Tab-separated table of C-alpha atoms in Angstrom:
chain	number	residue	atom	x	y	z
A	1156	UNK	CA	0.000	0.000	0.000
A	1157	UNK	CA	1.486	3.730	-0.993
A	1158	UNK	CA	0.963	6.688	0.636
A	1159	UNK	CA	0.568	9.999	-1.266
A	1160	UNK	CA	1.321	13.214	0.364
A	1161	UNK	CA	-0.330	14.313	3.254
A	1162	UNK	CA	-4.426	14.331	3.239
A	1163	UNK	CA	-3.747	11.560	0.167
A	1164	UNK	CA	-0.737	9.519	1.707
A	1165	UNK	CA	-3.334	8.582	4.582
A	1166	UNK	CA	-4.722	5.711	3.969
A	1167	UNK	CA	-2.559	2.418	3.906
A	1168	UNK	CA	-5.982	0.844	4.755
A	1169	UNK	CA	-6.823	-2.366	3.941
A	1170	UNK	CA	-11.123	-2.374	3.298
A	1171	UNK	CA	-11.297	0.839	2.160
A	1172	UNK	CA	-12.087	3.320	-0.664
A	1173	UNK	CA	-13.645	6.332	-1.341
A	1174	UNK	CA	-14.003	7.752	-4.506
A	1175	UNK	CA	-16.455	10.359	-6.036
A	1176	UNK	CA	-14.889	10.599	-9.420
A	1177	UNK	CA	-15.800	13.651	-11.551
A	1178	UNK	CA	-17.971	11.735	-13.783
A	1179	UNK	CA	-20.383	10.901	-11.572
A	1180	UNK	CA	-22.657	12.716	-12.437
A	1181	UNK	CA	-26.787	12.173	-12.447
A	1182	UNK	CA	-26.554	11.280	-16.264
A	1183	UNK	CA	-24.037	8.185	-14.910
A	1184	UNK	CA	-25.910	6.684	-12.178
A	1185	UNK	CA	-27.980	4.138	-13.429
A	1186	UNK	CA	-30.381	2.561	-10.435
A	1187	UNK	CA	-31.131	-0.945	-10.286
A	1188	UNK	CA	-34.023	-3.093	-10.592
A	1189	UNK	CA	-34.947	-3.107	-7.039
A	1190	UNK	CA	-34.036	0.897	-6.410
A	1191	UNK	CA	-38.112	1.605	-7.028
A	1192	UNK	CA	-39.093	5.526	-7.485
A	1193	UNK	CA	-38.782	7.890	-4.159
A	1194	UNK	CA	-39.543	11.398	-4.230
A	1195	UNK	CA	-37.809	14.055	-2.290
A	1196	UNK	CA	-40.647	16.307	-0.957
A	1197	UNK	CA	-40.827	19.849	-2.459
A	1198	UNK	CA	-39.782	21.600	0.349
A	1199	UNK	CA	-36.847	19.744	1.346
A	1200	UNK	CA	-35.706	20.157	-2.398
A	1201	UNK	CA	-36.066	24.218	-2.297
A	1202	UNK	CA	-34.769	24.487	0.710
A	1203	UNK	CA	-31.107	22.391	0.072
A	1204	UNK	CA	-31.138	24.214	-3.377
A	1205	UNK	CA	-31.345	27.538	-1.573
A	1206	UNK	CA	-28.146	26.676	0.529
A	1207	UNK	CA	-26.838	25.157	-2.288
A	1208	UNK	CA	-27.044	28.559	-4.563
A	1209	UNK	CA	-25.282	30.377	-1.626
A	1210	UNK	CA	-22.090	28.292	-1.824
A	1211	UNK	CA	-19.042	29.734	-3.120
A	1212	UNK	CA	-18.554	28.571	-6.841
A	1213	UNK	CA	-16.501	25.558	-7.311
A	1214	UNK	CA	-17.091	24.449	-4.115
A	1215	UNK	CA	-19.159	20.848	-5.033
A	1216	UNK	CA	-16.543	20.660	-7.883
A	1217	UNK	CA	-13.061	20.953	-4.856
A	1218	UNK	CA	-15.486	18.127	-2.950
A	1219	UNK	CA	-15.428	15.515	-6.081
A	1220	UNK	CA	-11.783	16.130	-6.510
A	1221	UNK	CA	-10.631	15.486	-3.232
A	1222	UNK	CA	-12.466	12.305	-2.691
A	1223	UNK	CA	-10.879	11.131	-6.007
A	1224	UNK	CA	-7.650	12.050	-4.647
A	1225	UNK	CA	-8.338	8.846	-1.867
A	1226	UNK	CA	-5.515	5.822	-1.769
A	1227	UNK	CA	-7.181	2.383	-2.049
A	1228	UNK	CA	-5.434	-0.634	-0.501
A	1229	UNK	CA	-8.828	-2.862	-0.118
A	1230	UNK	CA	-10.735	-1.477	-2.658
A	1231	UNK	CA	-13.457	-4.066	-2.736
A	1232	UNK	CA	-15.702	-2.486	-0.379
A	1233	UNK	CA	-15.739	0.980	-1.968
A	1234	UNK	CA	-15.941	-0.982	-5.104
A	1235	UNK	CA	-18.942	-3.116	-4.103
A	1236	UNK	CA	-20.495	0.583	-2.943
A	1237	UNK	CA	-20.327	1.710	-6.258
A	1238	UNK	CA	-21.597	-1.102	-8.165
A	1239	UNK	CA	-24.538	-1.245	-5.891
A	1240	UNK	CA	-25.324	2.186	-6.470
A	1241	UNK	CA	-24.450	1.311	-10.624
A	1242	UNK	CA	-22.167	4.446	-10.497
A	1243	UNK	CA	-19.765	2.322	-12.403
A	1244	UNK	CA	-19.571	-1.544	-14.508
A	1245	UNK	CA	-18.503	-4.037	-12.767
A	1246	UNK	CA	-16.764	-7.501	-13.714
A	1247	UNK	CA	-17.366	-9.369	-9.958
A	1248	UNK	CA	-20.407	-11.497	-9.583
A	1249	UNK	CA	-23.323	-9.703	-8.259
A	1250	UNK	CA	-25.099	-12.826	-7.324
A	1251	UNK	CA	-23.636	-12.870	-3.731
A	1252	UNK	CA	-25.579	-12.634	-0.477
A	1253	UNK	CA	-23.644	-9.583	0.317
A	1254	UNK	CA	-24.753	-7.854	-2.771
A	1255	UNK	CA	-28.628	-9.076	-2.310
A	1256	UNK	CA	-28.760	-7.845	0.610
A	1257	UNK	CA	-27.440	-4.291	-0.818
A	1258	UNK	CA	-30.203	-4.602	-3.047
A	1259	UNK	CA	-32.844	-4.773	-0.772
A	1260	UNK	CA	-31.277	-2.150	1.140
A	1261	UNK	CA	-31.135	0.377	-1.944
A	1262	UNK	CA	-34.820	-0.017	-2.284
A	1263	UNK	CA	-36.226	3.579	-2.890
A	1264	UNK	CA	-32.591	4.970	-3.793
A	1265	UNK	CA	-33.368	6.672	-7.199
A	1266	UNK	CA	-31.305	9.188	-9.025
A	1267	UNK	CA	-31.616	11.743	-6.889
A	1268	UNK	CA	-31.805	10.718	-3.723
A	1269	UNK	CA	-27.859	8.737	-4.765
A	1270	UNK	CA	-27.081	12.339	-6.579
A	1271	UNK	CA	-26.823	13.951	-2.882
A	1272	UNK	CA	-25.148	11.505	-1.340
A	1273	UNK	CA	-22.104	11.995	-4.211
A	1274	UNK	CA	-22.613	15.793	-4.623
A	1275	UNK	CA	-21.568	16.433	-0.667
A	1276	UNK	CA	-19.390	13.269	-0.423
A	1277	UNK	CA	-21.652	11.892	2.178
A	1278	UNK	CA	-19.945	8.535	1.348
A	1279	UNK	CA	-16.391	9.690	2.428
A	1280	UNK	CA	-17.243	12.080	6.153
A	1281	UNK	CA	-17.929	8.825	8.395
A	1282	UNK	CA	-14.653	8.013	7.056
A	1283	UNK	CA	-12.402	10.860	7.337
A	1284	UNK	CA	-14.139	12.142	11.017
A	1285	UNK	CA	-13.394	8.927	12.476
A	1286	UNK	CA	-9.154	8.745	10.883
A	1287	UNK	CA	-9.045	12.355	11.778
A	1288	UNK	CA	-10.961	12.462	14.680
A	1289	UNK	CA	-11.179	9.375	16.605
A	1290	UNK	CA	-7.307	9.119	18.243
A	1291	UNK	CA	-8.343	7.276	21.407
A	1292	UNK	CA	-9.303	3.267	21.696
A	1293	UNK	CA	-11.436	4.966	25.062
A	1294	UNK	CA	-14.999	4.671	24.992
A	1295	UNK	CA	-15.288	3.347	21.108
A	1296	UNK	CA	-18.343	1.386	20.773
A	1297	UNK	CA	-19.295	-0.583	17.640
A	1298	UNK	CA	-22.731	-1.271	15.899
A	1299	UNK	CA	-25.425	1.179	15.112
A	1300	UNK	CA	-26.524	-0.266	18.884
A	1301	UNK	CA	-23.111	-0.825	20.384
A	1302	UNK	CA	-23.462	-4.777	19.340
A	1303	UNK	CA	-20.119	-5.080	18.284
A	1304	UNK	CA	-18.261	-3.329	20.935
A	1305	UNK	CA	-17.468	-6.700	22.924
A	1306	UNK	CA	-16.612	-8.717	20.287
A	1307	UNK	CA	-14.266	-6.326	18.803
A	1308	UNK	CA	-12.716	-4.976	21.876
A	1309	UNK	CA	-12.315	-8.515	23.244
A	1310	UNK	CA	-10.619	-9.352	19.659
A	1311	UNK	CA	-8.432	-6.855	19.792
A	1312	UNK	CA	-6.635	-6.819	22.905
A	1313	UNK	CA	-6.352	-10.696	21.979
A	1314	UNK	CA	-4.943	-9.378	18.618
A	1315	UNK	CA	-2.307	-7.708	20.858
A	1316	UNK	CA	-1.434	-10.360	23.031
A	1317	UNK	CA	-1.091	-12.832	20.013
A	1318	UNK	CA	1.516	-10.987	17.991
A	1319	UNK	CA	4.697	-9.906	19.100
A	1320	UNK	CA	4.621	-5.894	17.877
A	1321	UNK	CA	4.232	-2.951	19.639
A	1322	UNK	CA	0.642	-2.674	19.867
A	1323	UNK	CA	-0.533	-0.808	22.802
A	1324	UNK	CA	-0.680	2.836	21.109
A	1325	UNK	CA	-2.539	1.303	17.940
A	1326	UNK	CA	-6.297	2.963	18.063
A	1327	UNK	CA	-9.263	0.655	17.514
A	1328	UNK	CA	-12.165	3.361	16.539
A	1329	UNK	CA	-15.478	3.204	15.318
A	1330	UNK	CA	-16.877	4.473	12.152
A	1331	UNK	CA	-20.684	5.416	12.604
A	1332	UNK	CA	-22.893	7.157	9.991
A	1333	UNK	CA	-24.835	8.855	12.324
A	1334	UNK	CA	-21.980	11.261	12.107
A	1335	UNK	CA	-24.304	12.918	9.071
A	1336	UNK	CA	-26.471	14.429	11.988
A	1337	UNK	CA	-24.017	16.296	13.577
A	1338	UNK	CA	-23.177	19.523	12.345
A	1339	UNK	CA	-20.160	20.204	14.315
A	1340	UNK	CA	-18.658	17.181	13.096
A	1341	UNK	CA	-19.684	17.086	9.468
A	1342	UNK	CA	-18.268	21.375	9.585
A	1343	UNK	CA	-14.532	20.376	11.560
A	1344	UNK	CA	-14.646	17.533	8.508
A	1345	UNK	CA	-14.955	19.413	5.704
A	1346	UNK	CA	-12.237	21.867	6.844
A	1347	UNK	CA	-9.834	19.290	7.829
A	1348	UNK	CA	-10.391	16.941	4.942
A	1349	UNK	CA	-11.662	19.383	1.923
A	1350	UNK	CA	-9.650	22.676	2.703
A	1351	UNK	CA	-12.778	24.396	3.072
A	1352	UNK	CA	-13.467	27.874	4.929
A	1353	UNK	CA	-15.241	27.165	7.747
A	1354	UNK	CA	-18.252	29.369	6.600
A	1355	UNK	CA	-18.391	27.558	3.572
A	1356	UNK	CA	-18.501	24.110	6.074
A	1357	UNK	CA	-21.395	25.472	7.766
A	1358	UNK	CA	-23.131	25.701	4.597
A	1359	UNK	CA	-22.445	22.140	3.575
A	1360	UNK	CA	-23.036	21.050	6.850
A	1361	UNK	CA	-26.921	22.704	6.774
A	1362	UNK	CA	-27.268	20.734	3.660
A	1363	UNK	CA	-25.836	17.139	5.196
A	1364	UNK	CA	-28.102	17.093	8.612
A	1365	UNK	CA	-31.160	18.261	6.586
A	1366	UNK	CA	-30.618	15.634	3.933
A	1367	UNK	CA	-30.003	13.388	6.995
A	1368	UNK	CA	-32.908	14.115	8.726
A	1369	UNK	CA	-35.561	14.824	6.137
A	1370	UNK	CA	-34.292	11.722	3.697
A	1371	UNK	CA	-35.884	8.371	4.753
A	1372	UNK	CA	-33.697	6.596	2.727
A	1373	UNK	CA	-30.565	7.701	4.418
A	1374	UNK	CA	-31.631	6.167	7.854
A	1375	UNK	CA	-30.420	9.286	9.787
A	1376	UNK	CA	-27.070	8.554	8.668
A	1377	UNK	CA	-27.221	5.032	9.743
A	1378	UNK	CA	-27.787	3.409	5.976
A	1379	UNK	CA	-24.911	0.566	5.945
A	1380	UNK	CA	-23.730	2.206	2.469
A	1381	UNK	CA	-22.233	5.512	4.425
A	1382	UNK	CA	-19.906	2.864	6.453
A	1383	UNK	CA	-19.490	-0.170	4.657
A	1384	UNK	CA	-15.685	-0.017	5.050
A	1385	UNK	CA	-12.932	-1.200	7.476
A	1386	UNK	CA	-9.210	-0.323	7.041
A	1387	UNK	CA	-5.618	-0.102	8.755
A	1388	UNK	CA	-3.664	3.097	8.853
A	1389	UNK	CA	0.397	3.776	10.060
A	1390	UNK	CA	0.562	6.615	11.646
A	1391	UNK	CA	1.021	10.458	10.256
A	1392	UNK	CA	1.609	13.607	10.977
A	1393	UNK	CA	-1.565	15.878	9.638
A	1394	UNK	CA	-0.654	19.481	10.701
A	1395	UNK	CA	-2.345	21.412	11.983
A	1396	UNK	CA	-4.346	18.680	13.766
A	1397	UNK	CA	-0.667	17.178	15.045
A	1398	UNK	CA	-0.079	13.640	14.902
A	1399	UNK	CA	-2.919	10.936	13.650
A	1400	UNK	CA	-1.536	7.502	15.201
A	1401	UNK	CA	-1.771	4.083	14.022
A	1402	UNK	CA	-5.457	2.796	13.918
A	1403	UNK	CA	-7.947	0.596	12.628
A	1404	UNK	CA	-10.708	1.787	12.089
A	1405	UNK	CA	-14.228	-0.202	11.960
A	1406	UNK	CA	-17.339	0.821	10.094
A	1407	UNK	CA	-20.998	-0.555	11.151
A	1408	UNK	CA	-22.364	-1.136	7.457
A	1409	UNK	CA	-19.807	-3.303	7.085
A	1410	UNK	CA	-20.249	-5.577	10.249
A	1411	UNK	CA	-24.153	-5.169	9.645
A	1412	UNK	CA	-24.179	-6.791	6.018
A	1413	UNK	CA	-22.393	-9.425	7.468
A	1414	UNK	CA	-24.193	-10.018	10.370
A	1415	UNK	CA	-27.392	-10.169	8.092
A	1416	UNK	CA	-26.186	-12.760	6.064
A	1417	UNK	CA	-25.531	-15.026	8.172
A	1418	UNK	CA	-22.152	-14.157	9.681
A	1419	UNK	CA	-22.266	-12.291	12.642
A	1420	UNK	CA	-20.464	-14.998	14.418
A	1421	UNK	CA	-16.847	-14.923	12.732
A	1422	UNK	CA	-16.884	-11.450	10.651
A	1423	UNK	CA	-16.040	-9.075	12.849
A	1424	UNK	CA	-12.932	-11.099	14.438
A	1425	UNK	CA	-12.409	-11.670	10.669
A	1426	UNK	CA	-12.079	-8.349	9.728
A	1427	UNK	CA	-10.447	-7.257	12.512
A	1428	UNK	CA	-7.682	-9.539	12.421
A	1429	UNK	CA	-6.718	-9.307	8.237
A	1430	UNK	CA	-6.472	-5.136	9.525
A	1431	UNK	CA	-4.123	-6.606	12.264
A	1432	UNK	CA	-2.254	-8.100	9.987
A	1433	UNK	CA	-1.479	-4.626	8.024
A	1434	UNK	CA	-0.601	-3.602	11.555
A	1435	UNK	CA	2.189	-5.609	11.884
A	1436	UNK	CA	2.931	-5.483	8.367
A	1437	UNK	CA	3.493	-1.192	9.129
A	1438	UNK	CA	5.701	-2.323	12.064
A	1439	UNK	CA	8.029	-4.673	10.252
A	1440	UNK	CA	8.117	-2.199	7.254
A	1441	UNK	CA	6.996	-5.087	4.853
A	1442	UNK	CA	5.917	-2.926	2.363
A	1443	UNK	CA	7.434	-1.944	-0.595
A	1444	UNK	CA	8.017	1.033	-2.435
A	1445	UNK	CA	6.736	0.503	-5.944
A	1446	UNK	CA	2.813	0.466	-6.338
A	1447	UNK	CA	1.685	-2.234	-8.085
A	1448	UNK	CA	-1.149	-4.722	-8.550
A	1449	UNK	CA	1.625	-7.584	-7.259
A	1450	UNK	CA	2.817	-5.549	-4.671
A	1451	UNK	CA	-0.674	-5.115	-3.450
A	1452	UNK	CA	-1.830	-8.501	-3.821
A	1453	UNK	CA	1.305	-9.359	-1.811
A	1454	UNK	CA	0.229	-8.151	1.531
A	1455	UNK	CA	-3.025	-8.471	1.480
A	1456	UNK	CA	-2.528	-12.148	0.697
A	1457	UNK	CA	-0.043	-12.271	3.420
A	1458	UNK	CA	-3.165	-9.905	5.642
A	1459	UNK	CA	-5.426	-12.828	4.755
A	1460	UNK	CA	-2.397	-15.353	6.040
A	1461	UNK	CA	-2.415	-13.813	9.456
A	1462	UNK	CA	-5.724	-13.174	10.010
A	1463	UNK	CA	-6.309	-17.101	9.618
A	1464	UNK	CA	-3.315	-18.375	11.360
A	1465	UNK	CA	-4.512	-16.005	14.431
A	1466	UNK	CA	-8.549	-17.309	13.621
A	1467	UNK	CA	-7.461	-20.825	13.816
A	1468	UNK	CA	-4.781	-20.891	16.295
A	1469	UNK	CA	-5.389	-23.364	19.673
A	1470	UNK	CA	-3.801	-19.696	21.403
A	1471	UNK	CA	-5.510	-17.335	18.963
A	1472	UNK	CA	-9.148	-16.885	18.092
A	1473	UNK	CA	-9.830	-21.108	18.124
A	1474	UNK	CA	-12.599	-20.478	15.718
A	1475	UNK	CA	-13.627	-24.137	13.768
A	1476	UNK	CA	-11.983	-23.978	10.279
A	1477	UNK	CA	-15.247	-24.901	8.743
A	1478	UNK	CA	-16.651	-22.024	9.906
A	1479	UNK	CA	-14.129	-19.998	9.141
A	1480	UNK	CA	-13.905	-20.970	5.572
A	1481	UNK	CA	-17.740	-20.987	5.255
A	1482	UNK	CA	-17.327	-17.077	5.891
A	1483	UNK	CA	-13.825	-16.308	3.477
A	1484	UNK	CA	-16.182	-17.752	0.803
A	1485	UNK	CA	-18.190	-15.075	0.751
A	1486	UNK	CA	-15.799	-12.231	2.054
A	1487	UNK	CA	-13.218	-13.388	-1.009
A	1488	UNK	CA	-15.988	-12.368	-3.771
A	1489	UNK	CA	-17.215	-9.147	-2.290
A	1490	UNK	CA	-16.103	-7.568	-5.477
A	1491	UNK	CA	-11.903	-7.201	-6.006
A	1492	UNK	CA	-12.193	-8.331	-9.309
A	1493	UNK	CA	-10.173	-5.675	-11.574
A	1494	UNK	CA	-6.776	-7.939	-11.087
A	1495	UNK	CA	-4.917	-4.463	-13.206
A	1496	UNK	CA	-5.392	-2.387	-10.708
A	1497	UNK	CA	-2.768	-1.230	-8.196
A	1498	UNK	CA	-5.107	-2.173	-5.138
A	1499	UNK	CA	-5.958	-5.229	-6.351
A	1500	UNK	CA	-6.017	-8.017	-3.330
A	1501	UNK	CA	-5.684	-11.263	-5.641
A	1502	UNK	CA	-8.445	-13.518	-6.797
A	1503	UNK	CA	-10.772	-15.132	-4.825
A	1504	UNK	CA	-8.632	-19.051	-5.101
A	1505	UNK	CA	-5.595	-17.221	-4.358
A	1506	UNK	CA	-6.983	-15.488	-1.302
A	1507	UNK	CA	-8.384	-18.849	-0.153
A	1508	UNK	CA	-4.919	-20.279	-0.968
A	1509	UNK	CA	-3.249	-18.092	1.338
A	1510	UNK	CA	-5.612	-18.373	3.751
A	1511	UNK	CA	-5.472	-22.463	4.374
A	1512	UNK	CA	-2.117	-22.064	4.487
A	1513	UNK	CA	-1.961	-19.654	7.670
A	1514	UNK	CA	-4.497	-22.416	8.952
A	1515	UNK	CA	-2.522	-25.268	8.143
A	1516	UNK	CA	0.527	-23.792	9.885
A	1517	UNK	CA	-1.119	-23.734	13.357
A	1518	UNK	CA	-3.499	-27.060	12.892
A	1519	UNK	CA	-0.272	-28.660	11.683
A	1520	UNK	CA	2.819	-27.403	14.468
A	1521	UNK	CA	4.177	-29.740	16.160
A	1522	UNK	CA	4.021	-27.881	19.273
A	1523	UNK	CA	0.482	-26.654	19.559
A	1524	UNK	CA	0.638	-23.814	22.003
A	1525	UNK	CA	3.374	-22.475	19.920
A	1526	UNK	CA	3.070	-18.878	18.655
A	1527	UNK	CA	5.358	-18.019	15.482
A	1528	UNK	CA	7.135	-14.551	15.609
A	1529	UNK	CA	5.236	-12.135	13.413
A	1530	UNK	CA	8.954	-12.296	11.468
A	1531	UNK	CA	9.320	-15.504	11.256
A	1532	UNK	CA	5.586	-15.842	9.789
A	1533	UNK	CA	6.304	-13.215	7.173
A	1534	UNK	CA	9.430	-15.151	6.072
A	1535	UNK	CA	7.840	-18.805	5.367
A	1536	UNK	CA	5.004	-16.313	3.878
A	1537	UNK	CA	7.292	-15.143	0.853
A	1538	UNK	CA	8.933	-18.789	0.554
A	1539	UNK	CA	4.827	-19.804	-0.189
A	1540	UNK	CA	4.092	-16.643	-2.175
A	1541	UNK	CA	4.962	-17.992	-5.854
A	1542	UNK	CA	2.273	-21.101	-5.196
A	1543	UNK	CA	-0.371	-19.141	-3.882
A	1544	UNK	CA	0.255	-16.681	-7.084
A	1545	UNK	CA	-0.313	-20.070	-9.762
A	1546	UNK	CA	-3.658	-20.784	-8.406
């Protein structure tokens, strides 16, 4: 994963992307079957296009171009976001529980209602408030409800324990969409993250909490589609807001699409521990310096490795294998599929490849209770790489 400079060098994630590119425009978005006609009221419509006339000129035009400016490491989920929302063609199977499920969620999402959401880069604050914002692992809670917040926290100092890296100032925050409600945090946003004057964030913010809160569609905020992302990021320095440190950040849309297909049991450890796995990666400087698809597909596959050695192991997570794989099967085709691309994460058999054989090292140790070095992991990982690479 590559960092660009500053605002765009941020995100080493690992499930992430935003990206409102400039042609997304109304003409582009093409709804699906299932997104059935719903009407923004009158009212609600002149009143966002009266705060929108006041806005200094450019203004919507700076928002598209930043969020275009956004590094991708796990592109799938932004990816799967935009095919949803037909924004853009995609090659991956849509027949997938994850992406029936979107479908039933988009219900009601027509061109306009979608045309706000990418106009203000509603898809990209939850995001950037919580890597900006959220620099403390205090008080974090996870789920629309908080029904995450054991699971995860419990995970994670486990994470800590399991690998041998200095983990105890990496920040496990939460990524909530009801974010979209609150002005103060959708204004210090926009400034941070868009280079905006704060008047003009004001402005922006009016039109985000009304479209919030007079939108059904949008759930206050709380739609899975504003948070449908997970990712790991190294630590920066982001003057003037000092130092950002190393965190992995969690959103609820993407926990809650698993949970309602069926996974709630394994995902979120899942998740969790393939953005571990970038941790350490950041720690043992296993990344390279040339952006590529194979460099890319080269720690991610070695993210999917240690998530399943930990998920497997009698020390780790002891989740059964079965289970375990049942879950990979659908989290592998959640929609990485455009193998040119500099963030691409490797196919869905290579994935699985990589992944049996982080479970095969701990079911098969001699020495059960054995924990391998994060170092010594990473070096039997590249002596594997060229097999997993064939399938």
């Amino acid at each position: 994963m590559k960092h660009l400079n500053r605002l765009t060098a941020l995100f080493a994630c690992s499930f992430i992307l935003l990206t409102s590119c400039s042609k997304e425009t109304e003409n582009s978005i093409r709804p699906s079957a299932t997104q059935q006609s719903a009407q923004v009221t009158s009212t609600t419509r002149e009143k966002i296009n009266q705060l929108r006339a006041s806005l200094p000129a450019g203004v919507e035009a700076k928002l598209k171009e930043r969020s275009a400016l956004l590094l991708q490491t796990d592109p799938q989920y932004r990816e799967k976001v935009r095919s949803v929302l037909a924004i853009e063609p995609t090659a991956c199977n849509d027949n997938t529980p994850v992406n029936q499920w979107f479908d039933q969620q988009l219900v009601g999402w027509n061109n306009e209602v979608i045309g706000y959401v990418l106009d203000f880069a509603m898809l990209d604050l939850p995001t950037y408030d919580a890597l900006v914002f959220e620099n403390s692992s205090n008080g974090q809670t996870f789920g629309v409800n908080g029904e995450y917040t054991q699971t995860l926290t419990k995970t994670f100092k486990d994470l800590q324990r399991f690998w041998n890296i200095q983990s105890a100032d990496i920040v496990l925050a939460a990524m909530h969409g009801n974010m979209l409600t609150n002005r103060d945090r959708i204004i210090r946003t926009y400034v941070a993250v868009y280079d905006v004057d704060p008047a003009t964030a004001g402005i922006l913010a009016d039109i985000v909490t009304m479209l919030a809160d007079e939108i059904p569609q949008y759930r206050d905020g709380n739609h899975p589609i504003f948070t449908f992302n997970a990712f790991a990021q190294q630590g920066f320095n982001f003057p003037p807001y000092g130092r950002i440190p190393d965190k992995i950040i969690m959103g609820d849309g993407i926990m809650d699409a698993f949970a309602a297909t069926g996974y709630g049991d394994v995902a979120p450890q899942a998740i969790l521990a393939h953005e571990f796995g970038h941790q350490v990666q950041f720690q043992l400087n296993l990344f390279g310096t040339v952006q590529s698809p194979e460099a890319t597909r080269r720690t991610e596959l070695m993210a999917d490795a240690y998530a399943a050695y930990y998920l497997s192991h009698a020390r780790g997570a002891a989740m059964q294998w079965k289970r375990v794989q049942q879950f990979l099967g659908v989290f592998f085709n959640i929609g990485d599929c455009s193998i040119t691309s500099n963030g691409h994460h490797g196919t869905p058999t290579q994935r699985f490849a990589a992944a049996q054989w982080g479970y095969n090292l701990a079911n098969d140790a001699q020495k059960q209770g054995h924990i391998l070095s994060s170092q010594e992991f990473a070096r039997l990982f590249e002596a594997q790489l060229p097999v997993f690479v064939k399938k």
